[in-house]
C-alpha positions as protocol buffer text, in pm:
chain_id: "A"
residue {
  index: 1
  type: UNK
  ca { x: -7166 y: -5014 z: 5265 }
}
residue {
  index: 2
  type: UNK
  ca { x: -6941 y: -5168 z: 4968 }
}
residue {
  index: 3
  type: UNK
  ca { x: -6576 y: -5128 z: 4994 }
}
residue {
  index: 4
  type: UNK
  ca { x: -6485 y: -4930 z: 4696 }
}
residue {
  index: 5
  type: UNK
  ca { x: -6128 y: -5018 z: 4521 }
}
residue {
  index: 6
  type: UNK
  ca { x: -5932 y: -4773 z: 4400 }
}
residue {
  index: 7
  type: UNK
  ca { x: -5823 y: -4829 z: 4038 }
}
residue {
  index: 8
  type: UNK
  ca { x: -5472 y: -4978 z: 3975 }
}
residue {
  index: 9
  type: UNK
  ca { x: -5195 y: -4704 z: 3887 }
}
residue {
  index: 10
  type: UNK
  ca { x: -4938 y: -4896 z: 3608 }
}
residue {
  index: 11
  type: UNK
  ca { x: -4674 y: -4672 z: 3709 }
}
residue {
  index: 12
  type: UNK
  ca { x: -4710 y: -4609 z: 4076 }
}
residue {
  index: 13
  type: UNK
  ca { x: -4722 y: -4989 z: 4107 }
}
residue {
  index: 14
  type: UNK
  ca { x: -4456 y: -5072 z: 3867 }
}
residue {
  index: 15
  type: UNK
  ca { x: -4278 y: -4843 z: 4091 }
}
residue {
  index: 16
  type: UNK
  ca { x: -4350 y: -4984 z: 4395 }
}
residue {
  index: 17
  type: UNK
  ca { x: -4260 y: -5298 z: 4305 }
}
residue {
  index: 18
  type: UNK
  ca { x: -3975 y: -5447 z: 4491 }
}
residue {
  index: 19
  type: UNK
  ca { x: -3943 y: -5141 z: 4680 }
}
residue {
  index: 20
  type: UNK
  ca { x: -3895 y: -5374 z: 4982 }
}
residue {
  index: 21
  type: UNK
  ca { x: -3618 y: -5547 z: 4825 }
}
residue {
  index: 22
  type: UNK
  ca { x: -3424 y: -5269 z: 4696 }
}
residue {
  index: 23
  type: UNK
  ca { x: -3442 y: -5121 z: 5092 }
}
residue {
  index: 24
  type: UNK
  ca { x: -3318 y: -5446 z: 5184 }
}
residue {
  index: 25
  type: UNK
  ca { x: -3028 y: -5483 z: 5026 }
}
residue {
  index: 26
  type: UNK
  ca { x: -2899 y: -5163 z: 5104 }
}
residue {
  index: 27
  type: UNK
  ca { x: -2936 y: -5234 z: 5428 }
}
residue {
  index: 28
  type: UNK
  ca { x: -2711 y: -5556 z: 5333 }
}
residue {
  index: 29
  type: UNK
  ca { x: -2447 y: -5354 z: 5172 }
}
residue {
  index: 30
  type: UNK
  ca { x: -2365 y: -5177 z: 5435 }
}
residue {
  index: 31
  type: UNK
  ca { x: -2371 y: -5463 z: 5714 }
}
residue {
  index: 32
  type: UNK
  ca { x: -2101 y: -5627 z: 5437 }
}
residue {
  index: 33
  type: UNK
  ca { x: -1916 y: -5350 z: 5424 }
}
residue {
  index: 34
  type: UNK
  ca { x: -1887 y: -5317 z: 5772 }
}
residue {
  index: 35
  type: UNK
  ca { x: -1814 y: -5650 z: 5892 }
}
residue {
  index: 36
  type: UNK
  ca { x: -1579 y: -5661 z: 5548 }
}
residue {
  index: 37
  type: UNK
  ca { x: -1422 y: -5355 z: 5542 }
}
residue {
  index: 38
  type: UNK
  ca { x: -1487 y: -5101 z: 5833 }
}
residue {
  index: 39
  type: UNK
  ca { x: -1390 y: -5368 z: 6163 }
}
residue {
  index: 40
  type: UNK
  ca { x: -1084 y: -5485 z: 6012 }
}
residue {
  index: 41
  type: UNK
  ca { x: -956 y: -5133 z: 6011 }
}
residue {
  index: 42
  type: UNK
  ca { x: -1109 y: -5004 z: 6336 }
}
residue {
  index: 43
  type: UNK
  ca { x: -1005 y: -5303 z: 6516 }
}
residue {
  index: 44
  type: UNK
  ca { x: -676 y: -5419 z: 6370 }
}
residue {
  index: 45
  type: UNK
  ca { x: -614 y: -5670 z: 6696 }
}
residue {
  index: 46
  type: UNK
  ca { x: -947 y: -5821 z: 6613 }
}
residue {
  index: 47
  type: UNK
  ca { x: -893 y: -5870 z: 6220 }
}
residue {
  index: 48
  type: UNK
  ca { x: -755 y: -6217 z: 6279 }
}
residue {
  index: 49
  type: UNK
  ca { x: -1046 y: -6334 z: 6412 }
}
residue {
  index: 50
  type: UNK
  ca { x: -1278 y: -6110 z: 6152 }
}
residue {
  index: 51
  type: UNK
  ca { x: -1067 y: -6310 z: 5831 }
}
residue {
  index: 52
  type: UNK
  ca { x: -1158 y: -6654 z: 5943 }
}
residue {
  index: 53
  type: UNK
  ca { x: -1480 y: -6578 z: 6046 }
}
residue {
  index: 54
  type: UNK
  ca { x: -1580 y: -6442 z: 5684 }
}
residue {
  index: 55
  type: UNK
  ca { x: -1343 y: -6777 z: 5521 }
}
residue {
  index: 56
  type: UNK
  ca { x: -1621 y: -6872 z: 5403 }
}
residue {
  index: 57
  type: UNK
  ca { x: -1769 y: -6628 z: 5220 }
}
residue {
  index: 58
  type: UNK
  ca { x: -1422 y: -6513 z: 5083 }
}
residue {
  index: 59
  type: UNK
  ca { x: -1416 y: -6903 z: 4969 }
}
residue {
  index: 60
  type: UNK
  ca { x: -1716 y: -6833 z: 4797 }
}
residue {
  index: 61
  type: UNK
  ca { x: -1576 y: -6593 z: 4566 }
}
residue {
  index: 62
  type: UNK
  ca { x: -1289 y: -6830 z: 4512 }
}
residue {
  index: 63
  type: UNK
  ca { x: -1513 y: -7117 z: 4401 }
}
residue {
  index: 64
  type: UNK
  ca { x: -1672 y: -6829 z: 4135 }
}
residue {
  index: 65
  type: UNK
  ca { x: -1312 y: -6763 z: 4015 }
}
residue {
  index: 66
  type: UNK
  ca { x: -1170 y: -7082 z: 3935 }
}
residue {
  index: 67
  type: UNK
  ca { x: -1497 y: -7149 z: 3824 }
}
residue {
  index: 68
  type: UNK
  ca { x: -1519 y: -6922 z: 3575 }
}
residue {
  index: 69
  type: UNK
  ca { x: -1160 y: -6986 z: 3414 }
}
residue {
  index: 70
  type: UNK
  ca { x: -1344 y: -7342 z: 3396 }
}
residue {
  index: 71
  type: UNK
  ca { x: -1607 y: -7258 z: 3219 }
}
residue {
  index: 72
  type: UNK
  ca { x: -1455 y: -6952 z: 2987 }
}
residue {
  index: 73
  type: UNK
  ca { x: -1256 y: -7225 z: 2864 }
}
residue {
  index: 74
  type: UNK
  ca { x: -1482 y: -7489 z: 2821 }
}
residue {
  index: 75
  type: UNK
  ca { x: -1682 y: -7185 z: 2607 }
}
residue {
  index: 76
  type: UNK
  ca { x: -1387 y: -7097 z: 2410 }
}
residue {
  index: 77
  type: UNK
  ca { x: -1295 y: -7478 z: 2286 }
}
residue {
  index: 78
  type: UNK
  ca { x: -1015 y: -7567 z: 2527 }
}
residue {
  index: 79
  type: UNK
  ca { x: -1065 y: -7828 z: 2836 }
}
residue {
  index: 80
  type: UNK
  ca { x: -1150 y: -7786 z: 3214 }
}
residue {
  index: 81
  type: UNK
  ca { x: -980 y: -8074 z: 3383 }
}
residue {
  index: 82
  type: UNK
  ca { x: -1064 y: -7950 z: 3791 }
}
residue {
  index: 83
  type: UNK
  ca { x: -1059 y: -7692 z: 4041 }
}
residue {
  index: 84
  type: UNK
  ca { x: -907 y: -7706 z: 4336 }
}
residue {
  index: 85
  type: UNK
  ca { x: -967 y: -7517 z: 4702 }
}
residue {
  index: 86
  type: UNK
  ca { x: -716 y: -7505 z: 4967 }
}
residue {
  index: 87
  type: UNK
  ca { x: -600 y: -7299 z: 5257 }
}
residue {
  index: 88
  type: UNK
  ca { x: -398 y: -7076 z: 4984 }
}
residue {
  index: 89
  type: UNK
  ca { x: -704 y: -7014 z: 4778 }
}
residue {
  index: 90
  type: UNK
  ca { x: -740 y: -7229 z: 4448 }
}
residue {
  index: 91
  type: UNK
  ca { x: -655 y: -7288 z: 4126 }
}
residue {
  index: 92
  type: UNK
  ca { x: -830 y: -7422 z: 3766 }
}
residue {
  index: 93
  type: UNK
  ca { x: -660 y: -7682 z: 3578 }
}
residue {
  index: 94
  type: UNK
  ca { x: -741 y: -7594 z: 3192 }
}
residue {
  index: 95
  type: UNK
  ca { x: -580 y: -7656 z: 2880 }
}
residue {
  index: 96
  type: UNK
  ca { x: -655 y: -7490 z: 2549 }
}
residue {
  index: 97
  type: UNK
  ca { x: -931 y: -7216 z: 2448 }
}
residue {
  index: 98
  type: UNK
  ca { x: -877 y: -6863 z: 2391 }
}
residue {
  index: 99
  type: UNK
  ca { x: -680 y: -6800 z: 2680 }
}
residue {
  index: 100
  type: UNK
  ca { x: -752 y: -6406 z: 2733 }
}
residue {
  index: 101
  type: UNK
  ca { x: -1129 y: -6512 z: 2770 }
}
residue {
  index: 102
  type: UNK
  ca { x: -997 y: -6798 z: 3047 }
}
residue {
  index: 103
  type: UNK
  ca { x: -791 y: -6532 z: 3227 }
}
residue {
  index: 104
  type: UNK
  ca { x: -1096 y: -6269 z: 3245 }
}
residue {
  index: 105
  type: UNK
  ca { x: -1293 y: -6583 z: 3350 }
}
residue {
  index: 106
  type: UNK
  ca { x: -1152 y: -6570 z: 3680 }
}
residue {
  index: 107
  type: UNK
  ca { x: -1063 y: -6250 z: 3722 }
}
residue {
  index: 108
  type: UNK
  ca { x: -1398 y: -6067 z: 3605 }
}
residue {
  index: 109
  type: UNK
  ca { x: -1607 y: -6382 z: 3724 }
}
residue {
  index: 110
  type: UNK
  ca { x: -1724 y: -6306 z: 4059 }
}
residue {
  index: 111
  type: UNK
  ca { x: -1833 y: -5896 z: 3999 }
}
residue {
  index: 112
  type: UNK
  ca { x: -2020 y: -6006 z: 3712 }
}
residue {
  index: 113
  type: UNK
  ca { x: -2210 y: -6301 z: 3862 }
}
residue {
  index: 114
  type: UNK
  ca { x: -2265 y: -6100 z: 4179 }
}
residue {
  index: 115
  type: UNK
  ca { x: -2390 y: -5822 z: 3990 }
}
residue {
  index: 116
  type: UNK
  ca { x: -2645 y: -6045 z: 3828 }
}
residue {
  index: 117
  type: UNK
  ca { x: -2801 y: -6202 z: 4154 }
}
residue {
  index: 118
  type: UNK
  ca { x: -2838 y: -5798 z: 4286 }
}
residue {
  index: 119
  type: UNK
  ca { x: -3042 y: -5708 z: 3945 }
}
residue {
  index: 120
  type: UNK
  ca { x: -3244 y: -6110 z: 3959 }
}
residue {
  index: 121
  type: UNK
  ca { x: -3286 y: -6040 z: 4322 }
}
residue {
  index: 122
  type: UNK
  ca { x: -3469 y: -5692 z: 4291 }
}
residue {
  index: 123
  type: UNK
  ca { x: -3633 y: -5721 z: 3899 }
}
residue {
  index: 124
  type: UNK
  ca { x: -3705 y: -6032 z: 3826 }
}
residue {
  index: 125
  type: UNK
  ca { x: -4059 y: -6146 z: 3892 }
}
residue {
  index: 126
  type: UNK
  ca { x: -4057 y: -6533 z: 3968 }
}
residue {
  index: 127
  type: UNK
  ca { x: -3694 y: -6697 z: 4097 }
}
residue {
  index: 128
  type: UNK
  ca { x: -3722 y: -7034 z: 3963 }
}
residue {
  index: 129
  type: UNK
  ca { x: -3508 y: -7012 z: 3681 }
}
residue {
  index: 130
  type: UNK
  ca { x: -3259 y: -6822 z: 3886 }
}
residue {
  index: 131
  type: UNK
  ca { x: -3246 y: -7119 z: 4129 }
}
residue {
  index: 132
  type: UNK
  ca { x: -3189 y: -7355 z: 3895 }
}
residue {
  index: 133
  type: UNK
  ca { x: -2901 y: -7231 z: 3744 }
}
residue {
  index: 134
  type: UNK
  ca { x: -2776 y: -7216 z: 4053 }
}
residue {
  index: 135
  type: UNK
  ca { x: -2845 y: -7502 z: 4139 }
}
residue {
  index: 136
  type: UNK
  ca { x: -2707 y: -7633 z: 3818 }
}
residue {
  index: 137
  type: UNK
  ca { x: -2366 y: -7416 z: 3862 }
}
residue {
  index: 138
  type: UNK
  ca { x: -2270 y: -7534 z: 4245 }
}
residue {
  index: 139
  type: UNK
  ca { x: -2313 y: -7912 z: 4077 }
}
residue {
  index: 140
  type: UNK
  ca { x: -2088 y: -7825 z: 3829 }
}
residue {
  index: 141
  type: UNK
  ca { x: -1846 y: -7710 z: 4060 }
}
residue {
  index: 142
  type: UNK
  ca { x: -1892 y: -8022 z: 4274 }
}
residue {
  index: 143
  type: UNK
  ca { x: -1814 y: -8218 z: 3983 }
}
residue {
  index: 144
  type: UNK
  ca { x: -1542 y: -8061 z: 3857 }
}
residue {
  index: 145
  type: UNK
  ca { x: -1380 y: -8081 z: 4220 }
}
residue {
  index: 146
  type: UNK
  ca { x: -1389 y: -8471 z: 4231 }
}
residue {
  index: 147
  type: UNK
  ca { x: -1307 y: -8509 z: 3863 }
}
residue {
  index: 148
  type: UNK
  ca { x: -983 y: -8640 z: 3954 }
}
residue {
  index: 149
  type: UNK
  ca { x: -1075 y: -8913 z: 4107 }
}
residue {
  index: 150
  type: UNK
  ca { x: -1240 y: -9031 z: 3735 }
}
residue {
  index: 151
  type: UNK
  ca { x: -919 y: -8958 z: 3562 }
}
residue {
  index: 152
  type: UNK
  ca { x: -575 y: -9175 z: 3474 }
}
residue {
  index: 153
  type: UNK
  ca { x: -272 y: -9033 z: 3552 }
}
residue {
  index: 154
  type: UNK
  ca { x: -112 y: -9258 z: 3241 }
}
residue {
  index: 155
  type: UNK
  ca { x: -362 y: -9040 z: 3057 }
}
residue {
  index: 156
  type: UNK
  ca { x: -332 y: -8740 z: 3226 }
}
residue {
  index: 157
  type: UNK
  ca { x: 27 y: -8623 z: 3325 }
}
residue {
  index: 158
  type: UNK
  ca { x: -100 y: -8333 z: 3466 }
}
residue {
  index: 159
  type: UNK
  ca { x: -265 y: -8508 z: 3772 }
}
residue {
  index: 160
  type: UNK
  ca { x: 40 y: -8560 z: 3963 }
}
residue {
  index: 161
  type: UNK
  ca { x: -58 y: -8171 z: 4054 }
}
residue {
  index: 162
  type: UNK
  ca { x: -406 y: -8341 z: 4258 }
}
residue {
  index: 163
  type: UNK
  ca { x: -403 y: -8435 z: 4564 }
}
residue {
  index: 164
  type: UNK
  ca { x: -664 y: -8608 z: 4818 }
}
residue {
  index: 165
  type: UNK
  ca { x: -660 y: -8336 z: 5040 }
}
residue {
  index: 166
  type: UNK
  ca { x: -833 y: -8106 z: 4769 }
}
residue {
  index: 167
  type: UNK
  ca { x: -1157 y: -8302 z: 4853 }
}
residue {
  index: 168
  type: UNK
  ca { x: -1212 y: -8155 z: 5196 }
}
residue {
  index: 169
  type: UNK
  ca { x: -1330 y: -7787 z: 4953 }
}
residue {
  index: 170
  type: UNK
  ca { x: -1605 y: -8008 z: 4869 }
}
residue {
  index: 171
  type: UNK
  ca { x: -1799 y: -7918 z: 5200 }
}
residue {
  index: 172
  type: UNK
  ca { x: -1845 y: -7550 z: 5016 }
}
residue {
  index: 173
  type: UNK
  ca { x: -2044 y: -7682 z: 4689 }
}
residue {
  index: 174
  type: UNK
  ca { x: -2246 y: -7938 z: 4882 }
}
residue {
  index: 175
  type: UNK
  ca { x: -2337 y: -7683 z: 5134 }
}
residue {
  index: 176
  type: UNK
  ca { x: -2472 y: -7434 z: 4871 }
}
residue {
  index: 177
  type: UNK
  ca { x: -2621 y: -7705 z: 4650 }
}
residue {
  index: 178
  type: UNK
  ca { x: -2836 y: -7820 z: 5016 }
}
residue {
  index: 179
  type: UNK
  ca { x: -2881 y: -7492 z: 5063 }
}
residue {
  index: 180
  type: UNK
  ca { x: -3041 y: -7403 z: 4703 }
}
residue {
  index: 181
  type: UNK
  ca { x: -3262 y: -7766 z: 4700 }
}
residue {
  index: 182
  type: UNK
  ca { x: -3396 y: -7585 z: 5025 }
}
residue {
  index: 183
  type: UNK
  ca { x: -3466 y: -7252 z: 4948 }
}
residue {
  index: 184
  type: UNK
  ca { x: -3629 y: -7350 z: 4601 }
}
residue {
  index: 185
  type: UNK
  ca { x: -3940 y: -7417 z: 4867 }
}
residue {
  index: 186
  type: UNK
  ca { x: -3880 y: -7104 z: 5042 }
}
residue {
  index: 187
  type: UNK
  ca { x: -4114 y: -6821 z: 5014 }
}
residue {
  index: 188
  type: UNK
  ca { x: -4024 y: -6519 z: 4830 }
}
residue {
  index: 189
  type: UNK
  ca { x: -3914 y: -6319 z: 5045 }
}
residue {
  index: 190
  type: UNK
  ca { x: -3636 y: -6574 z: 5143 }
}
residue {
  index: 191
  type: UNK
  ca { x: -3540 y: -6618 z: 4807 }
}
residue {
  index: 192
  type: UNK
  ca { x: -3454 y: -6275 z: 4755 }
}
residue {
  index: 193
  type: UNK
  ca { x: -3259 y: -6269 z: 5088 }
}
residue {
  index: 194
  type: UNK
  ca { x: -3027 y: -6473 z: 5005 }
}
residue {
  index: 195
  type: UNK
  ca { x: -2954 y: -6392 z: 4638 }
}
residue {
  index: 196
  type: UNK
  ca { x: -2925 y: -6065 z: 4784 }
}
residue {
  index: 197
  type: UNK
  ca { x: -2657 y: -6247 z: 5026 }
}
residue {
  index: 198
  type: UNK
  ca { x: -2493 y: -6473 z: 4751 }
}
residue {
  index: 199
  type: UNK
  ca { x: -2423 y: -6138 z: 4477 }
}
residue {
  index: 200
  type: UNK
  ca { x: -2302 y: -5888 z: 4759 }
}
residue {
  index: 201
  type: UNK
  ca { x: -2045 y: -6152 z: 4908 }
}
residue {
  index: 202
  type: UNK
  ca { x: -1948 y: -6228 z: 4528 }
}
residue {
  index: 203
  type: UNK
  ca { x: -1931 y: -5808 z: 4476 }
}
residue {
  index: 204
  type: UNK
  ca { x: -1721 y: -5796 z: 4723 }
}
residue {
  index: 205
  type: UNK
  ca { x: -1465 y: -6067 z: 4690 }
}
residue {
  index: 206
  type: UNK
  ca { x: -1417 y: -5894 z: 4375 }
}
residue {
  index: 207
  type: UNK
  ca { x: -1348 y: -5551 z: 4519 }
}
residue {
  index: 208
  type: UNK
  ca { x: -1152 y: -5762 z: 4752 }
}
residue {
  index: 209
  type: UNK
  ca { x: -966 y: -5918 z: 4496 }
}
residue {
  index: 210
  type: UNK
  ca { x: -788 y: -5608 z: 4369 }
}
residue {
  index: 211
  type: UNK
  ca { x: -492 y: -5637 z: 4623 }
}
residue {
  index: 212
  type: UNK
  ca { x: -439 y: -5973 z: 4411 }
}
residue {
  index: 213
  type: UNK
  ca { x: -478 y: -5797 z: 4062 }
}
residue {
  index: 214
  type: UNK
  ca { x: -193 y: -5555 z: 4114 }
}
residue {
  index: 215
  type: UNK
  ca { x: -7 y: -5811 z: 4264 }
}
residue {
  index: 216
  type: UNK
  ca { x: 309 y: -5824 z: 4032 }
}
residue {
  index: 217
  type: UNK
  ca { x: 544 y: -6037 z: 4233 }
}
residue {
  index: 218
  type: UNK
  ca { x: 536 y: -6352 z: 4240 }
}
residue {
  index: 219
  type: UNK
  ca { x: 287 y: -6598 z: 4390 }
}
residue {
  index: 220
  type: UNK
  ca { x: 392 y: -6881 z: 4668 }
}
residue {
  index: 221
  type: UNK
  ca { x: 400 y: -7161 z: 4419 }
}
residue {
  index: 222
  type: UNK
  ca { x: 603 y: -6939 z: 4182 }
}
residue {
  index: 223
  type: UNK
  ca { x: 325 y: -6873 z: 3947 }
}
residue {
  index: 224
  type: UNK
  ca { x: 179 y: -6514 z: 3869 }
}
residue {
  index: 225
  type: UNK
  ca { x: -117 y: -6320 z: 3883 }
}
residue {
  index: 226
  type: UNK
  ca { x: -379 y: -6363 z: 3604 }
}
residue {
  index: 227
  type: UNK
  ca { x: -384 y: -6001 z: 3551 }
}
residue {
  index: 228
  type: UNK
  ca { x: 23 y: -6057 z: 3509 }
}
residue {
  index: 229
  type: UNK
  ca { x: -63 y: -6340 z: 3243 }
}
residue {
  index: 230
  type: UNK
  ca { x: -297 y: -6147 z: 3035 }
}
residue {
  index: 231
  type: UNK
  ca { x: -85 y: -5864 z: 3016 }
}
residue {
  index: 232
  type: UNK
  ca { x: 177 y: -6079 z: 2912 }
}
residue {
  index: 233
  type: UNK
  ca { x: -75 y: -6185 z: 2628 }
}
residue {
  index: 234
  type: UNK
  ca { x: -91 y: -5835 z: 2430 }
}
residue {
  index: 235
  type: UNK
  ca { x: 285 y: -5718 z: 2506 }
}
residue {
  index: 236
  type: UNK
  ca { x: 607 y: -5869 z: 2294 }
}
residue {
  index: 237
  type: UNK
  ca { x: 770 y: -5916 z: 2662 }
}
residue {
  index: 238
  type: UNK
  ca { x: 694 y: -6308 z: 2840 }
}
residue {
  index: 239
  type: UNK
  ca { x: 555 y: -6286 z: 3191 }
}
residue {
  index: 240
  type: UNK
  ca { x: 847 y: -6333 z: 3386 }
}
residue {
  index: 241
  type: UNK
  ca { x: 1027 y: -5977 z: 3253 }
}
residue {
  index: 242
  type: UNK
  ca { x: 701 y: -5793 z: 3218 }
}
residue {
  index: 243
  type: UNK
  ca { x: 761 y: -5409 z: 3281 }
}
residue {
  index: 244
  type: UNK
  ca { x: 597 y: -5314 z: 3548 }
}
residue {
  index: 245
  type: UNK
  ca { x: 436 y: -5004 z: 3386 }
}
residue {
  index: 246
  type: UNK
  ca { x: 329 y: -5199 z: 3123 }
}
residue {
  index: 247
  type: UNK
  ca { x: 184 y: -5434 z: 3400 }
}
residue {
  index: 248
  type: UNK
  ca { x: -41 y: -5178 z: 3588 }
}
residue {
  index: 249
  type: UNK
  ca { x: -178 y: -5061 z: 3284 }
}
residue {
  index: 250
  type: UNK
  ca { x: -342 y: -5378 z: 3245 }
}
residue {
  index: 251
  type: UNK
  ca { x: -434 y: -5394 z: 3607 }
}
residue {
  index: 252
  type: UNK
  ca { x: -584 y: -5092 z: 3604 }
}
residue {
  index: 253
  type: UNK
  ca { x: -818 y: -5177 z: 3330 }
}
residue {
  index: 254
  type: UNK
  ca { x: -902 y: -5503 z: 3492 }
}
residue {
  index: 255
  type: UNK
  ca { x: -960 y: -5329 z: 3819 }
}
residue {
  index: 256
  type: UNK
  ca { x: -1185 y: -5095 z: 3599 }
}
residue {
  index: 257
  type: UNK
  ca { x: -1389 y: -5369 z: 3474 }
}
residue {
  index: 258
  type: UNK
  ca { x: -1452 y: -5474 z: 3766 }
}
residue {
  index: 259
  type: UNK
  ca { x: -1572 y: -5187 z: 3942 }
}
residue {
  index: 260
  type: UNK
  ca { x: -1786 y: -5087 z: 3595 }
}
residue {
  index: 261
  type: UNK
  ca { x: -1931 y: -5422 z: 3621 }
}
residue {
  index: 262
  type: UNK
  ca { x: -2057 y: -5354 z: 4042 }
}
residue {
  index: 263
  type: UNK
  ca { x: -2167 y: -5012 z: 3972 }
}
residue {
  index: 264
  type: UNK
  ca { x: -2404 y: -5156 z: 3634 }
}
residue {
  index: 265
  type: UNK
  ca { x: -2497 y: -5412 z: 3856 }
}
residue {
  index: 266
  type: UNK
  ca { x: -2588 y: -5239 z: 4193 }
}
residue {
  index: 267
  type: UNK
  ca { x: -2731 y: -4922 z: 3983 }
}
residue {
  index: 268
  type: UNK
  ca { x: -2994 y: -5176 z: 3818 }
}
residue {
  index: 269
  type: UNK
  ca { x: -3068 y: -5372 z: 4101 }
}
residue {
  index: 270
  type: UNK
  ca { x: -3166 y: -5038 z: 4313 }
}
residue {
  index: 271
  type: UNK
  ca { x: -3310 y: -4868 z: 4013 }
}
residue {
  index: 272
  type: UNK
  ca { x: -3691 y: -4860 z: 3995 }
}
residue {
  index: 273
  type: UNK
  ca { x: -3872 y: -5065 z: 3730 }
}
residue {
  index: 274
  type: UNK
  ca { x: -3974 y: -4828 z: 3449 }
}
């Protein structure tokens, strides 16, 4: 007896699609937010251990931040001279450009990217693309992390800030650029995985990152928050006698932002295709 195929539904299986997916990255969210968020507090002896056993994936969204003060000024005309990683986090070197646009670079960077893997990850039909911007991105950063070593300090006053030591981030870019090369011959499935992965650890070094938006004193090196320096951008006070009321406002709405941007981006990657 012939089989007998049912006719294809357009909307059930528009549905349908990447229903997998979307189950799967809730399932990731939550085993984030646990090992991110819930162990920390539960098992405050243990959080010592729990912070350098996520480094790198907090390093991850600081590679995204200074990256994108990089690039939002290489967009808005000024010049991206390097990025550096250390122990203390990191910092972009950048002259020029509209500097509101370099200071949201950073600071809005890692929700929005991370918000853009979730929504590739679940509604976008073939990956390739996506890989090879990524691909193309963790170069970048690799680049822009040995830089230095291209530039004269006769030319460049500023390099007196570089040191040698700033090489050792390098083992973060060359790990994810190995690590894309790879999974560009990965099936599907795998591919999804770990763009699922890549945008929820990005998410949530931005939620992470608030404690360092509303952080009005000043930093280690003497230097102040970004969300400090843009709020010192629209206000007739410098950023060393900012008010502090006028300070949180600006926070806020960065903070805002931010959590608009994760909810847009984790609403469309779990939404079903239309």
């Amino acid at each position: 007896m012939a089989s007998q195929q049912m006719p294809f539904d357009p909307v059930h299986g528009a549905s349908n699609r990447g229903l997998g997916h979307r189950r799967m990255l809730l399932s990731l969210m939550a085993v984030f937010f646990l090992l991110w968020i819930v162990l920390p507090l539960l098992l405050p002896a243990q959080a010592y251990l729990l912070y350098w056993l996520t480094a790198p994936l907090r390093y991850l969204g600081v590679f995204v931040h200074e990256m994108g003060h990089g690039l939002a000024s290489l967009l808005s005309g000024g010049s991206f001279y390097w990025f550096q990683m250390d122990g203390d986090g990191g910092a972009a070197i950048t002259s020029g450009g509209w500097q509101s646009l370099v200071l949201l670079g950073g600071l809005l960077g890692p929700a929005l990217s991370g918000s853009i893997l979730l929504m590739v990850s679940t509604r976008a039909r073939k990956l390739q693309i996506a890989y090879l911007i990524l691909l193309l991105f963790f170069v970048c950063g690799a680049y822009y992390m040995i830089k230095p070593l291209f530039m004269s300090s006769s030319n460049y006053p500023v390099l007196a800030q570089w040191h040698a030591t700033h090489l050792l981030g390098l083992i973060l870019p060359v790990s994810l650029i190995l690590m894309t090369v790879m999974l560009m011959r990965a099936s599907d499935a795998w591919q999804r995985l770990v763009l699922q992965c890549l945008g929820i650890v990005m998410c949530y070094s931005a939620f992470s990152d608030t404690s360092y938006i509303f952080q009005y004193e000043a930093l280690r090196n003497g230097m102040y928050s970004d969300a400090r320096e843009f709020a010192a951008l629209f206000s007739p006070f410098s950023v060393q006698r900012l008010p502090w009321l006028v300070f949180v406002f600006f926070a806020a709405l960065i903070a805002v932002l931010n959590f608009a941007l994760l909810g847009l981006g984790v609403g469309r990657a779990l939404r079903k295709p239309a």
